[in-house]
């Protein structure tokens, strides 16, 4: 297979640029946040909590605007029968950032947590924190795999190299600069990568629009020319499924360590909120060229191009529509620049997710659950090892799975159904405990898995109202794929069941033990009568020393205002007063 020399040169230039920026960021900030007794491992995880608005806004935007975002949006706009009406990610994730900024960013940042799992371990204990780590890890791995899959597809179009080789090389580069500088390298490379996406796509769009093979996108938006209109439509029978997916993107986009890592790295709680709002605006802006490229793909007579007479959809290459449009509808010097910039830029989400997963493992699993006396140097080495391991897992997933958008929804499913209701409970519902958390976890998991998962070829064992079997014949292989279509909003129902199960069983357990109906000896989780078991948490959650308040250690003092979030805030998680204080923990012990 011939290798495009110009494309390869463009890739090398952009990759070298990213590596140089990552190494420079690590060198520039090697001593940042290391003063005043702050551990270096914490500095790697949250960047010394001195990420400003400029870098913070770029890195939070780039966390979502990666390969899955730009390729997936273009893919769904292009697909006949779907179109812009089903490209929900831009508005879904933008609204997710707004909701996160309004209700979740300030309470999490005000307490000085280091990872998203900290409040779970503080209220529900280290064992429950370990259980919640599982869907959080799977979400980050699936998300990273989606990014790497999109990146491999892009590179294979640019330089005609094997897609497996391109995925592996890209993953190794992202892993390397993440190992070198942690969040600092990730954040500063995000600035460069986001700039590359913006310039690379916008330079290419005018040339693709003016190609003779492309009809007017204003006409093809509402009229069928080469395929159905790219604006798309929503059938009434699909309304509940559309809403289910949209709610998944909005609420399922919040409980991610990759998001809270940016929130917790902000220099103040107010900055954390502002960063979320800036990123929401950035997500909308960065989606515009992807929407236009998807529309261009739907408006192209591929017979007039060197791609061939069979459209990308019939070649089962709809997930590659963005690099295909840039490659075949733009002049070579434009396509190589645009594709080179995009290929380097879409690493911006993979590196973040890998760092997030390793941070949670090193802190909440290794340190808190197994090695509470672990030294800071030991934690750093655990992070480095897990960065490599999780990067390898994400790479393997990228090489073995299918459509980008399918991976995208699958990764959000896990955090939406299991972690989001747990986060709601631990922050905003007073009195929830470990028994309720376990019940909610089980309810959400069973109801979600019961609906099946076509992308994993997992058959359903619960046929929700309106489900029906369907067959799909692959155009190239002629293989017949049988699966069950679930039009009932079972993902949102699973999430609500998980939330209600947590609340109901928490209060039921509380009543049974406190009323004397159940003997204290049955409180085997120490969740009601001995609410906080003896666990050594670090200085941002529970501490082993007496007379130390969280407010003395957190860089930002907690302030609860009279907003809606402040009114319903769970003071057990967000206040040093009452039962959640270290002093009261000692009383329980």
Coordinates of C-alpha atoms in Angstrom, one line a residue:
X1 CA 0.0 0.0 0.0
X2 CA 1.4 3.4 -1.0
X3 CA 2.2 5.8 1.7
X4 CA 1.4 9.5 1.1
X5 CA 4.7 11.2 1.8
X6 CA 3.2 14.7 2.3
X7 CA 0.6 13.4 4.7
X8 CA 3.3 11.5 6.7
X9 CA 5.4 14.7 6.9
X10 CA 2.3 16.6 8.2
X11 CA 1.7 14.0 10.8
X12 CA 5.3 14.0 12.0
X13 CA 5.3 17.8 12.2
X14 CA 2.2 18.0 14.3
X15 CA 3.1 15.1 16.5
X16 CA 6.5 16.6 17.2
X17 CA 4.8 19.9 18.1
X18 CA 2.5 18.1 20.6
X19 CA 5.4 16.3 22.1
X20 CA 7.5 19.4 22.5
X21 CA 4.6 21.3 24.1
X22 CA 3.9 18.4 26.5
X23 CA 7.6 18.1 27.6
X24 CA 7.9 21.9 27.9
X25 CA 4.7 22.1 30.1
X26 CA 6.1 19.4 32.4
X27 CA 9.5 21.2 32.7
X28 CA 7.9 24.7 33.2
X29 CA 5.6 23.5 36.0
X30 CA 7.7 20.8 37.6
X31 CA 7.7 22.7 40.9
X32 CA 4.2 24.2 40.7
X33 CA 1.9 23.2 43.6
X34 CA 4.8 21.5 45.3
X35 CA 5.0 24.0 48.1
X36 CA 3.2 24.2 51.4
X37 CA 3.4 20.4 51.9
X38 CA 1.3 19.5 48.8
X39 CA 2.2 16.0 47.5
X40 CA 3.7 15.7 44.1
X41 CA 1.2 13.0 43.2
X42 CA -1.7 15.4 44.0
X43 CA 0.1 18.0 41.8
X44 CA 0.1 15.5 38.9
X45 CA -3.6 14.7 39.4
X46 CA -5.0 18.3 39.7
X47 CA -2.1 20.4 38.5
X48 CA -1.4 22.2 41.8
X49 CA -4.9 23.7 41.6
X50 CA -3.5 26.7 39.8
X51 CA -5.0 26.2 36.3
X52 CA -6.3 29.6 35.1
X53 CA -9.2 30.6 32.9
X54 CA -7.3 30.6 29.6
X55 CA -5.7 27.2 29.8
X56 CA -8.5 25.8 31.9
X57 CA -11.2 26.8 29.3
X58 CA -9.2 25.3 26.5
X59 CA -8.4 22.0 28.3
X60 CA -12.0 21.5 29.5
X61 CA -13.3 22.2 25.9
X62 CA -10.7 19.9 24.4
X63 CA -11.7 17.1 26.8
X64 CA -15.0 16.7 25.0
X65 CA -14.0 18.1 21.5
X66 CA -11.8 15.2 20.4
X67 CA -11.9 12.5 17.8
X68 CA -15.2 11.0 18.9
X69 CA -16.9 14.4 19.0
X70 CA -15.9 15.8 15.6
X71 CA -16.0 12.5 13.7
X72 CA -19.1 11.3 15.4
X73 CA -21.0 14.5 14.8
X74 CA -20.0 14.5 11.1
X75 CA -21.0 10.8 10.8
X76 CA -24.5 11.2 12.1
X77 CA -25.2 14.4 10.0
X78 CA -24.1 12.4 7.0
X79 CA -26.0 9.1 7.7
X80 CA -29.3 8.9 5.7
X81 CA -32.3 8.6 8.0
X82 CA -30.5 10.3 10.9
X83 CA -29.0 13.7 10.0
X84 CA -28.6 16.7 12.2
X85 CA -31.7 15.8 14.2
X86 CA -29.9 12.8 15.6
X87 CA -26.4 14.4 16.0
X88 CA -27.2 15.1 19.7
X89 CA -23.7 15.3 21.1
X90 CA -23.0 19.0 20.5
X91 CA -26.0 20.3 22.4
X92 CA -26.2 17.4 24.8
X93 CA -22.6 17.8 26.1
X94 CA -22.9 21.6 26.1
X95 CA -25.9 21.4 28.3
X96 CA -24.1 18.8 30.4
X97 CA -21.3 21.3 31.1
X98 CA -23.8 24.0 32.0
X99 CA -25.7 21.8 34.4
X100 CA -22.3 20.6 35.9
X101 CA -21.2 24.2 36.3
X102 CA -24.5 25.3 38.0
X103 CA -24.9 22.5 40.5
X104 CA -21.8 20.2 40.8
X105 CA -18.6 22.2 40.1
X106 CA -18.8 24.5 43.1
X107 CA -19.5 22.0 45.9
X108 CA -16.9 19.6 44.6
X109 CA -14.2 22.2 44.2
X110 CA -15.0 24.0 47.5
X111 CA -14.2 20.8 49.5
X112 CA -10.8 20.4 47.9
X113 CA -11.4 16.9 46.7
X114 CA -8.8 15.3 44.5
X115 CA -10.9 12.8 42.5
X116 CA -14.6 12.3 41.8
X117 CA -14.6 9.2 44.0
X118 CA -13.6 11.1 47.2
X119 CA -17.1 12.0 48.4
X120 CA -18.3 8.5 47.8
X121 CA -15.5 7.1 50.0
X122 CA -16.2 9.7 52.6
X123 CA -19.9 8.9 52.9
X124 CA -20.2 5.3 51.7
X125 CA -16.8 3.9 52.6
X126 CA -13.8 2.6 50.7
X127 CA -15.6 -0.7 49.6
X128 CA -18.4 1.2 47.9
X129 CA -15.8 3.5 46.4
X130 CA -14.1 0.5 44.9
X131 CA -17.4 -0.7 43.4
X132 CA -18.1 2.7 41.9
X133 CA -14.6 2.7 40.4
X134 CA -15.5 -0.1 38.1
X135 CA -18.1 1.7 35.9
X136 CA -16.0 4.9 36.1
X137 CA -12.9 3.0 34.8
X138 CA -14.9 1.3 32.1
X139 CA -16.4 4.6 31.0
X140 CA -12.9 6.2 30.7
X141 CA -11.5 3.2 28.8
X142 CA -14.4 3.1 26.3
X143 CA -14.1 6.9 25.8
X144 CA -10.4 6.6 25.2
X145 CA -11.0 3.8 22.8
X146 CA -13.5 5.8 20.8
X147 CA -10.9 8.6 20.5
X148 CA -8.1 6.3 19.4
X149 CA -10.4 4.5 17.0
X150 CA -11.4 7.8 15.3
X151 CA -7.7 8.9 15.3
X152 CA -6.7 5.6 13.6
X153 CA -9.4 6.0 11.0
X154 CA -8.2 9.5 10.2
X155 CA -4.5 8.5 9.9
X156 CA -5.3 5.6 7.7
X157 CA -7.0 8.0 5.3
X158 CA -4.2 10.5 5.4
X159 CA -1.2 8.4 4.8
X160 CA -2.6 5.1 3.7
X161 CA -0.9 3.2 6.6
X162 CA -2.4 0.3 8.4
X163 CA -5.1 1.5 10.8
X164 CA -3.8 -0.8 13.7
X165 CA -0.4 0.7 13.4
X166 CA -1.7 4.2 13.4
X167 CA -3.8 3.6 16.6
X168 CA -0.8 2.0 18.4
X169 CA 1.6 4.9 17.4
X170 CA -0.9 7.5 18.4
X171 CA -1.6 5.9 21.8
X172 CA 2.1 5.6 22.6
X173 CA 2.6 9.3 21.9
X174 CA -0.3 10.3 24.1
X175 CA 0.8 7.9 26.9
X176 CA 4.4 9.3 26.7
X177 CA 3.6 13.0 27.3
X178 CA 1.0 12.1 29.9
X179 CA 3.6 10.1 31.8
X180 CA 6.1 13.0 31.6
X181 CA 3.9 15.8 32.8
X182 CA 0.6 14.6 34.1
X183 CA -2.2 17.2 34.1
X184 CA 0.1 20.1 33.2
X185 CA 1.2 18.4 29.9
X186 CA -2.4 17.3 29.1
X187 CA -3.7 20.8 29.7
X188 CA -1.1 22.7 27.7
X189 CA -1.2 20.2 24.8
X190 CA -5.0 20.6 24.8
X191 CA -4.5 24.3 24.0
X192 CA -2.4 23.4 20.9
X193 CA -4.7 20.6 19.9
X194 CA -7.9 22.6 20.1
X195 CA -6.3 25.3 18.0
X196 CA -5.3 22.7 15.5
X197 CA -8.8 21.4 15.2
X198 CA -10.3 24.8 14.8
X199 CA -7.8 26.0 12.1
X200 CA -7.5 22.7 10.3
X201 CA -11.3 22.2 9.9
X202 CA -12.2 25.8 9.1
X203 CA -9.5 26.1 6.4
X204 CA -10.8 22.9 4.7
X205 CA -14.5 23.7 4.8
X206 CA -14.6 26.4 2.1
X207 CA -12.6 24.3 -0.3
X208 CA -14.9 21.3 0.2
X209 CA -18.0 23.4 -0.3
X210 CA -16.7 24.8 -3.6
X211 CA -15.9 21.4 -5.1
X212 CA -17.9 20.8 -8.3
X213 CA -19.1 17.4 -7.0
X214 CA -20.8 19.0 -4.1
X215 CA -24.4 20.3 -4.4
X216 CA -25.7 23.3 -2.4
X217 CA -26.0 22.2 1.2
X218 CA -28.9 24.6 1.6
X219 CA -30.8 22.6 -1.0
X220 CA -29.8 19.1 0.2
X221 CA -30.8 20.1 3.7
X222 CA -34.5 19.9 2.8
X223 CA -34.6 18.1 -0.6
X224 CA -33.4 14.6 -1.6
X225 CA -30.6 15.0 -4.2
X226 CA -28.0 12.2 -3.7
X227 CA -29.6 10.9 -0.4
X228 CA -32.2 11.9 2.1
X229 CA -32.0 15.5 3.5
X230 CA -29.2 15.9 5.9
X231 CA -31.3 17.9 8.4
X232 CA -33.0 14.6 9.2
X233 CA -36.2 14.1 11.2
X234 CA -37.5 12.3 14.2
X235 CA -40.3 9.8 13.8
X236 CA -43.0 10.0 16.5
X237 CA -42.3 6.4 17.3
X238 CA -38.6 7.2 18.0
X239 CA -39.4 10.2 20.2
X240 CA -38.9 8.4 23.6
X241 CA -35.6 6.8 22.4
X242 CA -34.4 10.2 21.2
X243 CA -35.2 11.8 24.6
X244 CA -33.5 8.8 26.4
X245 CA -30.3 9.4 24.4
X246 CA -30.4 13.1 24.9
X247 CA -30.9 12.8 28.7
X248 CA -28.0 10.3 28.7
X249 CA -25.7 12.9 27.1
X250 CA -26.8 15.7 29.4
X251 CA -26.7 14.0 32.8
X252 CA -24.4 11.1 31.8
X253 CA -21.8 13.7 30.8
X254 CA -21.4 15.0 34.3
X255 CA -20.1 12.2 36.6
X256 CA -16.7 11.8 34.8
X257 CA -13.4 12.0 36.5
X258 CA -12.1 13.6 33.3
X259 CA -14.5 16.5 33.9
X260 CA -14.0 16.8 37.6
X261 CA -10.2 16.7 37.1
X262 CA -10.6 20.1 35.4
X263 CA -13.0 21.3 38.0
X264 CA -10.8 20.3 40.9
X265 CA -7.7 21.8 39.2
X266 CA -9.3 25.3 38.9
X267 CA -7.7 28.0 41.1
X268 CA -11.1 28.6 42.8
X269 CA -14.6 27.3 43.0
X270 CA -16.0 30.2 41.0
X271 CA -13.3 29.6 38.3
X272 CA -14.5 26.0 38.2
X273 CA -18.0 27.1 37.3
X274 CA -16.8 29.6 34.7
X275 CA -14.6 27.0 33.1
X276 CA -17.7 24.8 32.7
X277 CA -19.7 27.6 31.0
X278 CA -16.7 28.5 28.7
X279 CA -16.4 24.9 27.7
X280 CA -20.1 24.6 26.9
X281 CA -19.8 27.5 24.5
X282 CA -16.6 26.0 23.0
X283 CA -18.3 22.7 22.4
X284 CA -21.0 24.4 20.3
X285 CA -18.6 26.5 18.3
X286 CA -16.3 23.5 17.6
X287 CA -19.2 21.4 16.4
X288 CA -20.1 23.8 13.5
X289 CA -17.4 22.7 11.0
X290 CA -18.1 19.0 11.8
X291 CA -21.8 19.6 11.0
X292 CA -20.9 21.3 7.7
X293 CA -18.5 18.5 6.7
X294 CA -21.3 15.9 7.4
X295 CA -23.7 18.0 5.3
X296 CA -21.1 18.2 2.5
X297 CA -20.7 14.4 2.6
X298 CA -24.4 14.0 2.2
X299 CA -24.4 16.5 -0.7
X300 CA -21.6 14.9 -2.8
X301 CA -21.9 13.0 -6.0
X302 CA -19.1 10.5 -5.3
X303 CA -19.0 9.4 -8.9
X304 CA -17.3 12.7 -9.7
X305 CA -14.5 12.1 -7.2
X306 CA -11.6 9.7 -7.1
X307 CA -13.1 8.0 -4.1
X308 CA -15.2 5.8 -6.4
X309 CA -18.8 5.3 -7.5
X310 CA -20.0 3.6 -4.2
X311 CA -20.7 6.2 -1.5
X312 CA -18.9 5.9 1.9
X313 CA -22.1 4.7 3.6
X314 CA -22.4 1.7 1.3
X315 CA -18.7 0.9 1.8
X316 CA -19.4 0.9 5.6
X317 CA -17.1 3.9 6.0
X318 CA -19.7 6.4 7.3
X319 CA -17.7 6.8 10.5
X320 CA -14.8 8.1 8.4
X321 CA -16.8 10.7 6.5
X322 CA -14.8 13.6 7.9
X323 CA -11.3 12.5 6.8
X324 CA -12.9 11.2 3.5
X325 CA -14.4 14.6 2.7
X326 CA -11.1 16.4 3.5
X327 CA -9.1 13.9 1.5
X328 CA -11.2 13.7 -1.7
X329 CA -12.9 17.1 -1.9
X330 CA -10.1 19.4 -0.9
X331 CA -6.8 20.2 -2.7
X332 CA -3.9 18.0 -1.5
X333 CA -2.1 20.8 0.3
X334 CA -5.3 21.8 2.2
X335 CA -6.3 18.2 3.0
X336 CA -2.9 17.3 4.3
X337 CA -2.8 20.4 6.5
X338 CA -6.4 19.9 7.8
X339 CA -6.1 16.1 8.3
X340 CA -2.6 16.5 9.9
X341 CA -3.9 19.1 12.3
X342 CA -7.0 17.0 13.2
X343 CA -5.1 13.8 13.6
X344 CA -2.7 15.4 16.1
X345 CA -5.5 17.2 17.8
X346 CA -7.9 14.3 18.5
X347 CA -5.5 12.9 21.0
X348 CA -6.7 15.7 23.4
X349 CA -9.4 13.5 24.9
X350 CA -7.6 10.1 25.0
X351 CA -4.7 11.5 27.2
X352 CA -7.2 13.1 29.6
X353 CA -9.2 9.9 30.1
X354 CA -6.1 7.8 30.7
X355 CA -4.8 10.2 33.3
X356 CA -8.2 10.3 35.0
X357 CA -8.5 6.5 35.2
X358 CA -4.9 6.2 36.6
X359 CA -5.6 9.0 39.2
X360 CA -8.7 7.2 40.5
X361 CA -6.9 3.9 40.8
X362 CA -3.8 5.3 42.4
X363 CA -5.6 7.4 45.0
X364 CA -9.0 5.7 45.7
X365 CA -8.1 2.1 45.1
X366 CA -4.4 1.6 45.8
X367 CA -3.8 4.2 48.4
X368 CA -7.2 4.4 50.3
X369 CA -8.2 0.7 50.1
X370 CA -4.9 -1.2 50.2
X371 CA -1.9 0.9 51.0
X372 CA -2.9 3.8 53.3
X373 CA 0.7 4.3 54.4
X374 CA 2.0 4.4 50.8
X375 CA 4.6 7.1 50.2
X376 CA 4.1 9.9 47.7
X377 CA 6.8 8.4 45.5
X378 CA 5.1 5.0 45.6
X379 CA 1.8 6.6 44.5
X380 CA 3.5 8.4 41.6
X381 CA 5.0 5.1 40.3
X382 CA 1.6 3.4 40.6
X383 CA 0.1 6.2 38.5
X384 CA 2.8 5.8 35.9
X385 CA 2.3 2.1 35.6
X386 CA -1.5 2.4 35.4
X387 CA -1.2 5.1 32.8
X388 CA 0.6 2.6 30.6
X389 CA -1.8 -0.3 31.5
X390 CA -5.0 1.7 30.9
X391 CA -3.6 3.2 27.7
X392 CA -2.9 -0.4 26.5
X393 CA -6.5 -1.4 27.4
X394 CA -8.0 1.5 25.5
X395 CA -5.8 0.8 22.5
X396 CA -7.0 -2.9 22.5
X397 CA -10.6 -1.7 22.6
X398 CA -10.0 0.7 19.7
X399 CA -8.7 -2.1 17.6
X400 CA -11.6 -4.5 18.4
X401 CA -14.8 -2.3 18.3
X402 CA -17.0 -0.7 15.7
X403 CA -18.7 2.7 15.2
X404 CA -17.4 5.7 17.0
X405 CA -20.8 6.9 18.0
X406 CA -21.6 3.5 19.4
X407 CA -18.6 3.6 21.7
X408 CA -19.6 7.1 22.6
X409 CA -23.0 6.1 23.8
X410 CA -21.8 3.0 25.5
X411 CA -19.2 4.9 27.6
X412 CA -21.9 7.3 28.8
X413 CA -24.4 4.5 29.6
X414 CA -22.3 3.2 32.4
X415 CA -21.7 6.5 34.2
X416 CA -25.3 7.7 33.5
X417 CA -27.1 4.7 35.0
X418 CA -24.8 3.9 37.9
X419 CA -22.6 6.8 38.9
X420 CA -24.9 9.8 38.2
X421 CA -27.6 8.8 40.7
X422 CA -25.0 8.0 43.2
X423 CA -23.4 11.4 42.8
X424 CA -26.9 13.1 43.2
X425 CA -27.4 11.1 46.4
X426 CA -24.1 11.7 48.0
X427 CA -24.1 15.5 47.3
X428 CA -27.8 16.5 47.5
X429 CA -29.7 13.9 49.6
X430 CA -29.1 13.9 53.3
X431 CA -29.1 10.6 55.0
X432 CA -28.2 8.2 52.2
X433 CA -25.8 5.4 53.3
X434 CA -23.9 2.4 52.0
X435 CA -26.9 0.0 52.1
X436 CA -28.9 2.3 49.8
X437 CA -25.8 2.8 47.6
X438 CA -25.4 -0.9 47.1
X439 CA -29.1 -1.3 46.3
X440 CA -29.1 1.5 43.8
X441 CA -26.0 0.1 42.1
X442 CA -27.6 -3.3 41.7
X443 CA -31.0 -1.9 40.4
X444 CA -29.3 0.3 37.9
X445 CA -26.9 -2.3 36.6
X446 CA -29.6 -5.1 36.2
X447 CA -32.1 -2.9 34.5
X448 CA -29.5 -1.5 32.1
X449 CA -27.9 -4.8 31.3
X450 CA -31.4 -6.3 31.0
X451 CA -32.0 -4.0 28.0
X452 CA -29.1 -5.6 26.1
X453 CA -26.3 -3.9 24.2
X454 CA -26.1 -4.4 20.4
X455 CA -22.5 -3.0 20.2
X456 CA -21.3 -5.8 22.6
X457 CA -23.7 -8.3 21.0
X458 CA -25.3 -8.7 24.4
X459 CA -28.9 -10.0 24.1
X460 CA -31.6 -8.5 26.4
X461 CA -33.3 -10.5 29.0
X462 CA -35.8 -7.7 29.7
X463 CA -38.1 -6.8 26.8
X464 CA -39.3 -3.3 27.6
X465 CA -42.6 -2.0 26.2
X466 CA -42.3 -1.6 22.4
X467 CA -39.3 -3.7 21.9
X468 CA -39.0 -5.8 18.7
X469 CA -36.4 -8.0 16.9
X470 CA -34.6 -6.7 13.8
X471 CA -32.1 -7.9 11.3
X472 CA -29.3 -6.1 9.6
X473 CA -27.4 -7.4 6.5
X474 CA -23.9 -6.0 6.1
X475 CA -23.4 -4.8 2.6
X476 CA -19.9 -6.0 2.2
X477 CA -19.8 -9.2 4.1
X478 CA -23.5 -10.1 3.7
X479 CA -23.5 -11.2 7.3
X480 CA -26.9 -11.1 9.0
X481 CA -26.9 -9.4 12.4
X482 CA -29.9 -10.0 14.7
X483 CA -30.6 -7.7 17.6
X484 CA -33.5 -6.3 19.6
X485 CA -34.6 -2.7 19.3
X486 CA -35.6 -1.0 22.6
X487 CA -37.6 2.2 21.9
X488 CA -38.6 2.5 25.5
X489 CA -36.4 5.0 27.5
X490 CA -35.0 2.2 29.6
X491 CA -31.7 4.0 30.3
X492 CA -33.3 6.9 32.0
X493 CA -35.7 4.5 33.8
X494 CA -32.7 2.5 35.0
X495 CA -31.1 5.7 36.3
X496 CA -34.2 6.8 38.1
X497 CA -34.6 3.3 39.6
X498 CA -31.0 3.4 40.8
X499 CA -31.6 6.8 42.4
X500 CA -34.9 5.9 44.1
X501 CA -33.4 2.5 45.2
X502 CA -30.5 4.4 46.9
X503 CA -32.8 6.8 48.8
X504 CA -35.5 4.2 49.8
X505 CA -33.1 1.5 51.0
X506 CA -31.0 4.1 52.8
X507 CA -33.9 5.4 54.8
X508 CA -35.3 1.8 55.3
X509 CA -32.0 0.6 56.7
X510 CA -31.7 3.7 58.9
X511 CA -35.2 3.1 60.3
X512 CA -34.7 -0.6 60.9
X513 CA -31.5 -0.1 62.8
X514 CA -32.3 3.0 64.8
X515 CA -35.8 1.7 65.8
X516 CA -34.2 -1.5 67.1
X517 CA -36.1 -3.7 64.7
X518 CA -32.7 -5.1 63.6
X519 CA -29.9 -5.8 66.0
X520 CA -26.7 -3.6 65.7
X521 CA -24.7 -6.7 65.0
X522 CA -26.4 -6.9 61.6
X523 CA -25.0 -3.5 60.6
X524 CA -22.1 -5.3 58.9
X525 CA -21.3 -2.3 56.7
X526 CA -21.1 0.1 59.7
X527 CA -23.3 2.4 57.6
X528 CA -26.0 3.4 60.2
X529 CA -25.0 2.8 63.8
X530 CA -21.3 3.1 63.1
X531 CA -21.7 5.4 60.2
X532 CA -18.0 6.0 59.4
X533 CA -15.8 2.9 59.8
X534 CA -12.1 3.4 60.7
X535 CA -10.6 4.4 57.3
X536 CA -7.5 6.5 56.8
X537 CA -8.5 9.0 54.2
X538 CA -6.0 11.7 53.1
X539 CA -6.1 15.4 54.0
X540 CA -8.9 16.4 51.6
X541 CA -11.5 14.0 52.9
X542 CA -11.1 12.1 56.2
X543 CA -7.9 12.6 58.2
X544 CA -6.3 10.5 60.9
X545 CA -5.3 13.4 63.2
X546 CA -7.7 15.0 65.6
X547 CA -8.8 18.6 65.5
X548 CA -8.1 19.1 61.8
X549 CA -11.0 20.5 59.7
X550 CA -11.3 20.2 56.0
X551 CA -11.8 23.9 55.7
X552 CA -8.3 24.5 57.0
X553 CA -6.8 22.3 54.3
X554 CA -8.9 23.1 51.2
X555 CA -7.5 26.0 49.2
X556 CA -11.1 27.4 48.9
X557 CA -13.3 27.8 51.9
X558 CA -16.7 26.2 51.4
X559 CA -19.5 28.7 51.1
X560 CA -23.1 27.6 50.6
X561 CA -25.3 30.3 49.0
X562 CA -29.1 30.5 48.8
X563 CA -29.2 29.0 45.3
X564 CA -31.2 25.9 44.4
X565 CA -28.0 23.8 44.7
X566 CA -27.2 25.3 48.1
X567 CA -30.7 24.7 49.4
X568 CA -30.6 21.0 48.8
X569 CA -26.9 20.3 49.4
X570 CA -26.0 17.3 51.4
X571 CA -24.2 18.9 54.3
X572 CA -22.8 15.5 55.3
X573 CA -20.6 15.6 52.2
X574 CA -20.0 19.3 52.0
X575 CA -19.7 20.6 55.5
X576 CA -17.2 20.0 58.3
X577 CA -20.0 20.3 60.9
X578 CA -22.1 17.5 62.2
X579 CA -21.6 13.8 61.8
X580 CA -19.2 14.0 58.9
X581 CA -16.5 15.8 60.8
X582 CA -13.3 14.0 61.8
X583 CA -14.2 14.6 65.5
X584 CA -17.5 12.9 65.1
X585 CA -15.9 10.1 63.2
X586 CA -13.8 9.4 66.3
X587 CA -16.9 9.4 68.5
X588 CA -18.5 6.7 66.3
X589 CA -15.3 4.6 66.3

